[in-house]
GROMACS .gro file of C-alpha atoms in nm:
model
  364
    1MET     CA    1   5.617  -5.686   1.836
    2VAL     CA    2   5.616  -5.675   1.456
    3ARG     CA    3   5.567  -6.012   1.293
    4VAL     CA    4   5.539  -6.074   0.916
    5SER     CA    5   5.407  -6.386   0.746
    6GLY     CA    6   5.591  -6.571   0.472
    7TYR     CA    7   5.331  -6.471   0.215
    8GLN     CA    8   5.356  -6.102   0.309
    9LEU     CA    9   5.734  -6.107   0.274
   10PHE     CA   10   5.709  -6.292  -0.061
   11ALA     CA   11   5.451  -6.045  -0.199
   12THR     CA   12   5.649  -5.742  -0.078
   13THR     CA   13   5.973  -5.875  -0.224
   14VAL     CA   14   5.824  -5.944  -0.569
   15LEU     CA   15   5.651  -5.605  -0.595
   16PHE     CA   16   5.972  -5.434  -0.477
   17GLN     CA   17   6.181  -5.615  -0.738
   18LEU     CA   18   5.930  -5.537  -1.015
   19GLY     CA   19   5.919  -5.169  -0.915
   20THR     CA   20   5.988  -4.959  -1.226
   21THR     CA   21   6.168  -5.241  -1.411
   22VAL     CA   22   5.870  -5.358  -1.613
   23ILE     CA   23   5.760  -5.015  -1.730
   24PHE     CA   24   6.105  -4.919  -1.859
   25GLY     CA   25   6.158  -5.243  -2.046
   26PHE     CA   26   6.423  -5.457  -1.886
   27ALA     CA   27   6.745  -5.514  -2.082
   28SER     CA   28   6.618  -5.335  -2.394
   29PRO     CA   29   6.982  -5.290  -2.519
   30ALA     CA   30   6.982  -5.670  -2.568
   31GLY     CA   31   6.708  -5.632  -2.828
   32ARG     CA   32   6.512  -5.948  -2.906
   33ASP     CA   33   6.720  -6.139  -2.650
   34ALA     CA   34   6.616  -5.914  -2.360
   35TRP     CA   35   6.407  -6.192  -2.208
   36ILE     CA   36   6.717  -6.416  -2.199
   37ALA     CA   37   6.907  -6.137  -2.023
   38MET     CA   38   6.626  -6.117  -1.768
   39LEU     CA   39   6.632  -6.489  -1.690
   40LEU     CA   40   7.011  -6.488  -1.663
   41SER     CA   41   6.999  -6.183  -1.434
   42ALA     CA   42   6.743  -6.359  -1.213
   43PHE     CA   43   6.960  -6.673  -1.195
   44ILE     CA   44   7.269  -6.479  -1.087
   45GLY     CA   45   7.069  -6.245  -0.865
   46MET     CA   46   6.923  -6.543  -0.680
   47PHE     CA   47   7.270  -6.653  -0.565
   48MET     CA   48   7.355  -6.298  -0.462
   49ILE     CA   49   7.044  -6.276  -0.246
   50LEU     CA   50   7.118  -6.617  -0.097
   51GLY     CA   51   7.454  -6.469   0.006
   52TYR     CA   52   7.264  -6.198   0.195
   53THR     CA   53   7.047  -6.461   0.364
   54ALA     CA   54   7.360  -6.655   0.458
   55LEU     CA   55   7.483  -6.344   0.642
   56MET     CA   56   7.145  -6.320   0.817
   57ASN     CA   57   7.174  -6.685   0.928
   58MET     CA   58   7.528  -6.623   1.062
   59MET     CA   59   7.409  -6.325   1.264
   60PRO     CA   60   7.048  -6.408   1.362
   61GLY     CA   61   6.845  -6.126   1.511
   62LEU     CA   62   7.075  -5.855   1.369
   63SER     CA   63   6.978  -5.626   1.085
   64LEU     CA   64   7.191  -5.502   0.793
   65VAL     CA   65   7.352  -5.205   0.966
   66GLU     CA   66   7.430  -5.415   1.274
   67TRP     CA   67   7.629  -5.670   1.071
   68PHE     CA   68   7.923  -5.438   1.007
   69PRO     CA   69   8.000  -5.330   1.366
   70LYS     CA   70   7.957  -5.694   1.468
   71GLN     CA   71   8.225  -5.820   1.229
   72PHE     CA   72   8.445  -5.517   1.165
   73GLY     CA   73   8.421  -5.340   1.500
   74PRO     CA   74   8.255  -5.003   1.567
   75TRP     CA   75   8.534  -4.780   1.431
   76LEU     CA   76   8.516  -4.932   1.083
   77GLY     CA   77   8.174  -5.098   1.089
   78ILE     CA   78   7.958  -4.796   1.183
   79PRO     CA   79   8.093  -4.563   0.905
   80ILE     CA   80   8.038  -4.843   0.650
   81ALA     CA   81   7.687  -4.906   0.784
   82TRP     CA   82   7.593  -4.538   0.729
   83PHE     CA   83   7.642  -4.573   0.354
   84TYR     CA   84   7.333  -4.798   0.332
   85PRO     CA   85   7.056  -4.570   0.466
   86LEU     CA   86   7.205  -4.285   0.259
   87LEU     CA   87   7.192  -4.506  -0.051
   88PHE     CA   88   6.830  -4.609   0.027
   89ILE     CA   89   6.732  -4.242   0.049
   90TYR     CA   90   6.904  -4.167  -0.280
   91ASP     CA   91   6.732  -4.465  -0.446
   92ALA     CA   92   6.397  -4.340  -0.316
   93GLY     CA   93   6.480  -4.004  -0.475
   94ARG     CA   94   6.533  -4.181  -0.806
   95GLY     CA   95   6.183  -4.326  -0.771
   96ILE     CA   96   6.043  -3.976  -0.716
   97SER     CA   97   6.233  -3.863  -1.026
   98ASP     CA   98   6.070  -4.148  -1.224
   99LEU     CA   99   5.730  -4.015  -1.120
  100LYS     CA  100   5.832  -3.660  -1.204
  101GLU     CA  101   5.897  -3.764  -1.563
  102LEU     CA  102   5.619  -4.018  -1.624
  103VAL     CA  103   5.302  -3.893  -1.450
  104PRO     CA  104   5.284  -3.545  -1.612
  105LEU     CA  105   5.353  -3.711  -1.947
  106THR     CA  106   5.063  -3.956  -1.915
  107LEU     CA  107   4.794  -3.914  -1.647
  108LEU     CA  108   4.819  -3.548  -1.536
  109PRO     CA  109   4.977  -3.342  -1.813
  110GLY     CA  110   4.848  -3.007  -1.684
  111THR     CA  111   4.927  -3.057  -1.317
  112PRO     CA  112   5.237  -2.885  -1.168
  113THR     CA  113   5.510  -3.135  -1.081
  114TRP     CA  114   5.544  -3.006  -0.723
  115VAL     CA  115   5.175  -3.087  -0.657
  116ILE     CA  116   5.217  -3.447  -0.777
  117LEU     CA  117   5.541  -3.511  -0.588
  118GLY     CA  118   5.435  -3.324  -0.274
  119SER     CA  119   5.105  -3.516  -0.254
  120MET     CA  120   5.288  -3.844  -0.302
  121MET     CA  121   5.537  -3.770  -0.026
  122LEU     CA  122   5.265  -3.666   0.218
  123VAL     CA  123   5.090  -3.999   0.165
  124ILE     CA  124   5.421  -4.184   0.198
  125MET     CA  125   5.502  -3.998   0.522
  126TYR     CA  126   5.165  -4.107   0.667
  127PHE     CA  127   5.223  -4.459   0.537
  128LEU     CA  128   5.564  -4.481   0.709
  129SER     CA  129   5.416  -4.351   1.032
  130SER     CA  130   5.168  -4.639   1.029
  131GLY     CA  131   5.452  -4.889   1.080
  132VAL     CA  132   5.623  -5.181   0.911
  133GLU     CA  133   5.331  -5.422   0.949
  134VAL     CA  134   5.099  -5.194   0.756
  135ILE     CA  135   5.343  -5.181   0.464
  136PHE     CA  136   5.362  -5.560   0.448
  137ARG     CA  137   4.985  -5.596   0.475
  138PHE     CA  138   4.936  -5.346   0.195
  139ALA     CA  139   5.176  -5.545  -0.026
  140GLY     CA  140   4.993  -5.868   0.059
  141LEU     CA  141   4.663  -5.716  -0.052
  142LEU     CA  142   4.810  -5.551  -0.360
  143PHE     CA  143   4.994  -5.856  -0.496
  144PRO     CA  144   4.694  -6.059  -0.627
  145ILE     CA  145   4.539  -5.745  -0.782
  146ILE     CA  146   4.858  -5.655  -0.970
  147PHE     CA  147   4.907  -6.008  -1.095
  148PHE     CA  148   4.548  -6.043  -1.200
  149LEU     CA  149   4.596  -5.733  -1.418
  150PHE     CA  150   4.922  -5.876  -1.552
  151VAL     CA  151   4.755  -6.205  -1.649
  152ALA     CA  152   4.459  -6.024  -1.806
  153GLU     CA  153   4.691  -5.809  -2.016
  154ILE     CA  154   4.894  -6.109  -2.129
  155LEU     CA  155   4.581  -6.298  -2.234
  156LEU     CA  156   4.442  -5.997  -2.419
  157LEU     CA  157   4.769  -5.946  -2.604
  158LEU     CA  158   4.797  -6.312  -2.696
  159GLY     CA  159   4.438  -6.303  -2.819
  160SER     CA  160   4.502  -6.005  -3.040
  161ARG     CA  161   4.639  -6.014  -3.396
  162ASN     CA  162   4.943  -5.809  -3.304
  163VAL     CA  163   5.165  -6.086  -3.172
  164HIS     CA  164   5.436  -6.197  -3.414
  165PHE     CA  165   5.652  -6.482  -3.285
  166ASP     CA  166   5.899  -6.429  -3.573
  167ASN     CA  167   6.017  -6.109  -3.398
  168LEU     CA  168   6.200  -6.330  -3.144
  169GLN     CA  169   6.412  -6.488  -3.418
  170PRO     CA  170   6.699  -6.551  -3.457
  171LEU     CA  171   6.769  -6.653  -3.101
  172LEU     CA  172   7.102  -6.512  -2.985
  173GLY     CA  173   7.156  -6.397  -3.340
  174GLU     CA  174   7.425  -6.152  -3.230
  175GLY     CA  175   7.581  -6.379  -2.970
  176TRP     CA  176   7.604  -6.348  -2.592
  177GLY     CA  177   7.784  -6.013  -2.599
  178ARG     CA  178   7.492  -5.775  -2.586
  179VAL     CA  179   7.300  -6.008  -2.353
  180TRP     CA  180   7.584  -5.997  -2.101
  181LYS     CA  181   7.607  -5.618  -2.128
  182ALA     CA  182   7.241  -5.602  -2.024
  183VAL     CA  183   7.296  -5.848  -1.740
  184TRP     CA  184   7.612  -5.700  -1.586
  185PRO     CA  185   7.605  -5.492  -1.382
  186PHE     CA  186   7.272  -5.311  -1.418
  187GLY     CA  187   7.045  -5.610  -1.476
  188ILE     CA  188   7.161  -5.794  -1.165
  189LEU     CA  189   7.199  -5.500  -0.930
  190GLN     CA  190   6.903  -5.277  -1.010
  191THR     CA  191   6.645  -5.554  -0.985
  192PHE     CA  192   6.798  -5.793  -0.733
  193GLY     CA  193   7.095  -5.624  -0.563
  194GLU     CA  194   6.865  -5.364  -0.407
  195THR     CA  195   6.701  -5.650  -0.216
  196ILE     CA  196   6.984  -5.619   0.035
  197GLU     CA  197   6.779  -5.354   0.211
  198PHE     CA  198   6.530  -5.625   0.311
  199ALA     CA  199   6.802  -5.735   0.554
  200MET     CA  200   6.661  -5.448   0.767
  201LEU     CA  201   6.325  -5.628   0.767
  202TRP     CA  202   6.404  -6.003   0.762
  203SER     CA  203   6.423  -6.021   1.141
  204PHE     CA  204   6.047  -5.954   1.146
  205LEU     CA  205   5.971  -6.283   0.965
  206ARG     CA  206   5.753  -6.503   1.180
  207LYS     CA  207   5.932  -6.825   1.073
  208PRO     CA  208   6.298  -6.739   0.997
  209GLY     CA  209   6.362  -7.085   0.849
  210GLN     CA  210   6.146  -6.987   0.549
  211LEU     CA  211   6.368  -6.695   0.447
  212ALA     CA  212   6.587  -6.859   0.182
  213GLY     CA  213   6.291  -7.040   0.019
  214ILE     CA  214   6.082  -6.722   0.006
  215ASN     CA  215   6.364  -6.533  -0.162
  216ILE     CA  216   6.424  -6.805  -0.421
  217ILE     CA  217   6.055  -6.820  -0.519
  218ALA     CA  218   6.027  -6.440  -0.525
  219VAL     CA  219   6.325  -6.408  -0.763
  220LEU     CA  220   6.183  -6.676  -0.992
  221VAL     CA  221   5.841  -6.505  -1.004
  222THR     CA  222   6.001  -6.168  -1.072
  223GLY     CA  223   6.230  -6.304  -1.339
  224VAL     CA  224   5.959  -6.492  -1.528
  225THR     CA  225   5.713  -6.200  -1.507
  226ILE     CA  226   5.955  -5.944  -1.654
  227ALA     CA  227   6.082  -6.194  -1.914
  228VAL     CA  228   5.724  -6.259  -2.034
  229PHE     CA  229   5.653  -5.886  -2.073
  230ASP     CA  230   5.981  -5.837  -2.257
  231MET     CA  231   5.889  -6.119  -2.495
  232LEU     CA  232   5.544  -5.973  -2.554
  233ALA     CA  233   5.685  -5.624  -2.613
  234ILE     CA  234   5.930  -5.764  -2.868
  235MET     CA  235   5.668  -5.980  -3.043
  236VAL     CA  236   5.416  -5.694  -3.065
  237LEU     CA  237   5.638  -5.388  -3.118
  238GLY     CA  238   5.942  -5.541  -3.284
  239GLU     CA  239   6.302  -5.512  -3.174
  240GLY     CA  240   6.356  -5.160  -3.302
  241VAL     CA  241   6.065  -4.996  -3.119
  242PHE     CA  242   6.139  -5.197  -2.806
  243GLN     CA  243   6.496  -5.071  -2.797
  244ARG     CA  244   6.426  -4.707  -2.885
  245ASN     CA  245   6.127  -4.642  -2.659
  246ILE     CA  246   6.181  -4.526  -2.301
  247TYR     CA  247   5.850  -4.678  -2.182
  248PRO     CA  248   5.790  -4.983  -2.405
  249LEU     CA  249   5.526  -5.132  -2.171
  250LEU     CA  250   5.306  -4.825  -2.216
  251VAL     CA  251   5.341  -4.848  -2.592
  252LEU     CA  252   5.257  -5.220  -2.565
  253LEU     CA  253   4.941  -5.153  -2.363
  254ARG     CA  254   4.824  -4.900  -2.621
  255GLN     CA  255   4.788  -5.194  -2.862
  256LEU     CA  256   4.513  -5.339  -2.644
  257SER     CA  257   4.144  -5.288  -2.709
  258ILE     CA  258   3.839  -5.480  -2.596
  259SER     CA  259   3.577  -5.506  -2.874
  260ASP     CA  260   3.648  -5.145  -2.973
  261PHE     CA  261   3.494  -5.050  -2.638
  262LEU     CA  262   3.798  -5.011  -2.409
  263ASP     CA  263   4.103  -4.852  -2.570
  264ASN     CA  264   4.424  -4.682  -2.454
  265LEU     CA  265   4.478  -4.912  -2.158
  266ASP     CA  266   4.823  -4.763  -2.103
  267ALA     CA  267   4.664  -4.550  -1.829
  268LEU     CA  268   4.607  -4.876  -1.639
  269GLY     CA  269   4.976  -4.951  -1.674
  270VAL     CA  270   5.065  -4.610  -1.532
  271MET     CA  271   4.835  -4.666  -1.236
  272TYR     CA  272   4.985  -4.994  -1.131
  273PHE     CA  273   5.328  -4.850  -1.200
  274MET     CA  274   5.245  -4.571  -0.955
  275THR     CA  275   5.127  -4.829  -0.701
  276THR     CA  276   5.442  -5.040  -0.721
  277ILE     CA  277   5.673  -4.737  -0.716
  278PHE     CA  278   5.479  -4.600  -0.417
  279LEU     CA  279   5.548  -4.928  -0.239
  280LYS     CA  280   5.913  -4.936  -0.347
  281ILE     CA  281   5.979  -4.577  -0.231
  282SER     CA  282   5.809  -4.656   0.098
  283LEU     CA  283   6.032  -4.961   0.145
  284HIS     CA  284   6.345  -4.759   0.058
  285LEU     CA  285   6.249  -4.505   0.321
  286ILE     CA  286   6.129  -4.737   0.601
  287THR     CA  287   6.453  -4.932   0.576
  288ALA     CA  288   6.649  -4.605   0.583
  289VAL     CA  289   6.448  -4.489   0.886
  290LEU     CA  290   6.504  -4.818   1.073
  291ALA     CA  291   6.876  -4.808   0.986
  292ILE     CA  292   6.905  -4.448   1.116
  293GLN     CA  293   6.722  -4.548   1.432
  294LYS     CA  294   6.964  -4.838   1.490
  295LEU     CA  295   7.272  -4.622   1.422
  296THR     CA  296   7.159  -4.324   1.636
  297SER     CA  297   6.965  -4.517   1.907
  298ALA     CA  298   6.669  -4.285   1.840
  299LYS     CA  299   6.369  -4.362   2.059
  300SER     CA  300   6.108  -4.232   1.812
  301LEU     CA  301   6.073  -4.273   1.434
  302ARG     CA  302   5.892  -3.944   1.382
  303LEU     CA  303   6.197  -3.722   1.330
  304PRO     CA  304   6.382  -3.971   1.106
  305ILE     CA  305   6.066  -4.012   0.896
  306LEU     CA  306   6.034  -3.635   0.853
  307ILE     CA  307   6.404  -3.597   0.764
  308VAL     CA  308   6.414  -3.878   0.508
  309THR     CA  309   6.088  -3.778   0.332
  310VAL     CA  310   6.187  -3.414   0.296
  311THR     CA  311   6.536  -3.511   0.177
  312THR     CA  312   6.393  -3.761  -0.072
  313LEU     CA  313   6.153  -3.501  -0.213
  314TRP     CA  314   6.439  -3.254  -0.262
  315ILE     CA  315   6.666  -3.517  -0.425
  316GLY     CA  316   6.393  -3.642  -0.658
  317SER     CA  317   6.290  -3.290  -0.762
  318ASN     CA  318   6.646  -3.184  -0.845
  319MET     CA  319   6.808  -3.506  -0.960
  320ALA     CA  320   6.816  -3.470  -1.338
  321ARG     CA  321   6.733  -3.216  -1.607
  322ASN     CA  322   6.542  -3.472  -1.816
  323VAL     CA  323   6.465  -3.843  -1.839
  324THR     CA  324   6.767  -3.908  -2.061
  325ASP     CA  325   7.009  -3.777  -1.798
  326HIS     CA  326   6.820  -3.972  -1.532
  327ILE     CA  327   6.852  -4.299  -1.722
  328PHE     CA  328   7.218  -4.236  -1.809
  329VAL     CA  329   7.311  -4.187  -1.441
  330GLY     CA  330   7.108  -4.494  -1.339
  331THR     CA  331   7.258  -4.727  -1.598
  332ARG     CA  332   7.614  -4.596  -1.645
  333ILE     CA  333   7.727  -4.424  -1.324
  334LEU     CA  334   7.527  -4.556  -1.028
  335PRO     CA  335   7.600  -4.931  -1.078
  336TYR     CA  336   7.980  -4.888  -1.086
  337ASN     CA  337   8.020  -4.617  -0.821
  338LEU     CA  338   7.769  -4.726  -0.560
  339TRP     CA  339   7.589  -5.053  -0.633
  340ILE     CA  340   7.891  -5.278  -0.702
  341PRO     CA  341   8.075  -5.170  -0.385
  342LEU     CA  342   7.771  -5.177  -0.156
  343PHE     CA  343   7.578  -5.470  -0.303
  344ILE     CA  344   7.863  -5.703  -0.398
  345VAL     CA  345   8.213  -5.612  -0.274
  346ILE     CA  346   8.142  -5.515   0.088
  347PRO     CA  347   7.887  -5.799   0.148
  348ALA     CA  348   8.130  -6.049  -0.005
  349ILE     CA  349   8.411  -5.931   0.229
  350LEU     CA  350   8.169  -5.938   0.521
  351LEU     CA  351   8.062  -6.293   0.434
  352MET     CA  352   8.423  -6.411   0.423
  353VAL     CA  353   8.508  -6.242   0.755
  354ALA     CA  354   8.196  -6.381   0.923
  355TRP     CA  355   8.269  -6.731   0.791
  356ILE     CA  356   8.634  -6.721   0.903
  357ARG     CA  357   8.545  -6.592   1.248
  358LYS     CA  358   8.273  -6.854   1.282
  359LYS     CA  359   8.517  -7.132   1.184
  360ALA     CA  360   8.782  -6.992   1.417
  361GLY     CA  361   8.530  -6.974   1.702
  362THR     CA  362   8.419  -7.332   1.635
  363ALA     CA  363   8.778  -7.450   1.630
  364LEU     CA  364   8.847  -7.283   1.965
   0.00000   0.00000   0.00000
């Protein structure tokens, strides 16, 4: 039986929430106040995730797609539940689309896109076939390496002559308006709302009583990490470059050099971006596979794994004509049409129904 430690769940959650967020520059429309938008998003996102954990505590032993038939009945609950694995597959396709745009631009400019994406999906298919425990173990091993690189980069940047603290001033010079636009809805939902898919995996936690505490600490670590990189990007690059550049972290890492010996460390940023997006896509797909297995009562995971990986590759390869279209859909269309209903509205209704039924059952 699959059992996951508290540390493995914490590491996996943090790396999942970081995903592509750092590389794209979180809340760049908020300009020099982007780091404030990040901390505010983390604060609100923490309560949203605690709502998910409350649902888990009300229905112990059940996963995300089993909550809805339990509370709404099979005729309404099962159709609603199907939206979630389909969304996870679509989100995985967005991750593939991120790779399609970034990797040829940086690491492998002469390599055909289909070779990059096809190779990635073959590795992910093998990874998924290895099982849930392997994914969590991989995240547990990866976490200290990634954060060692983060700390090293922060120290190198602070030790350089490129950091200008004046770039953070004036604080909230244009008020809370643009900060809130960066927070709602994209800032909360893209980084923290997607964590709802971990409700497919929380039942594997060895000590269920640790769940809420692990999620709180994970959100705090994610929020502080991204806020620090936003602050550094603003201090080094200035507000204008930070806002205009699609990949501000890569531009930031290009400012690093070690005694004129090691330069252009943005390739390092691309490599750990690829590692975290590999993990995030794998988590999107393993949760989709587990959800499909629950909803179809499939005995084997092999066919669902094949179906979701092929579908994800097709979606990611054909999602957008260019990175501008890709970002526009992700920031302007997806949050309002899919994320708000599936991450906020439906879980909120489910929480109210579960609470009322629990109170009614207690009263009886």
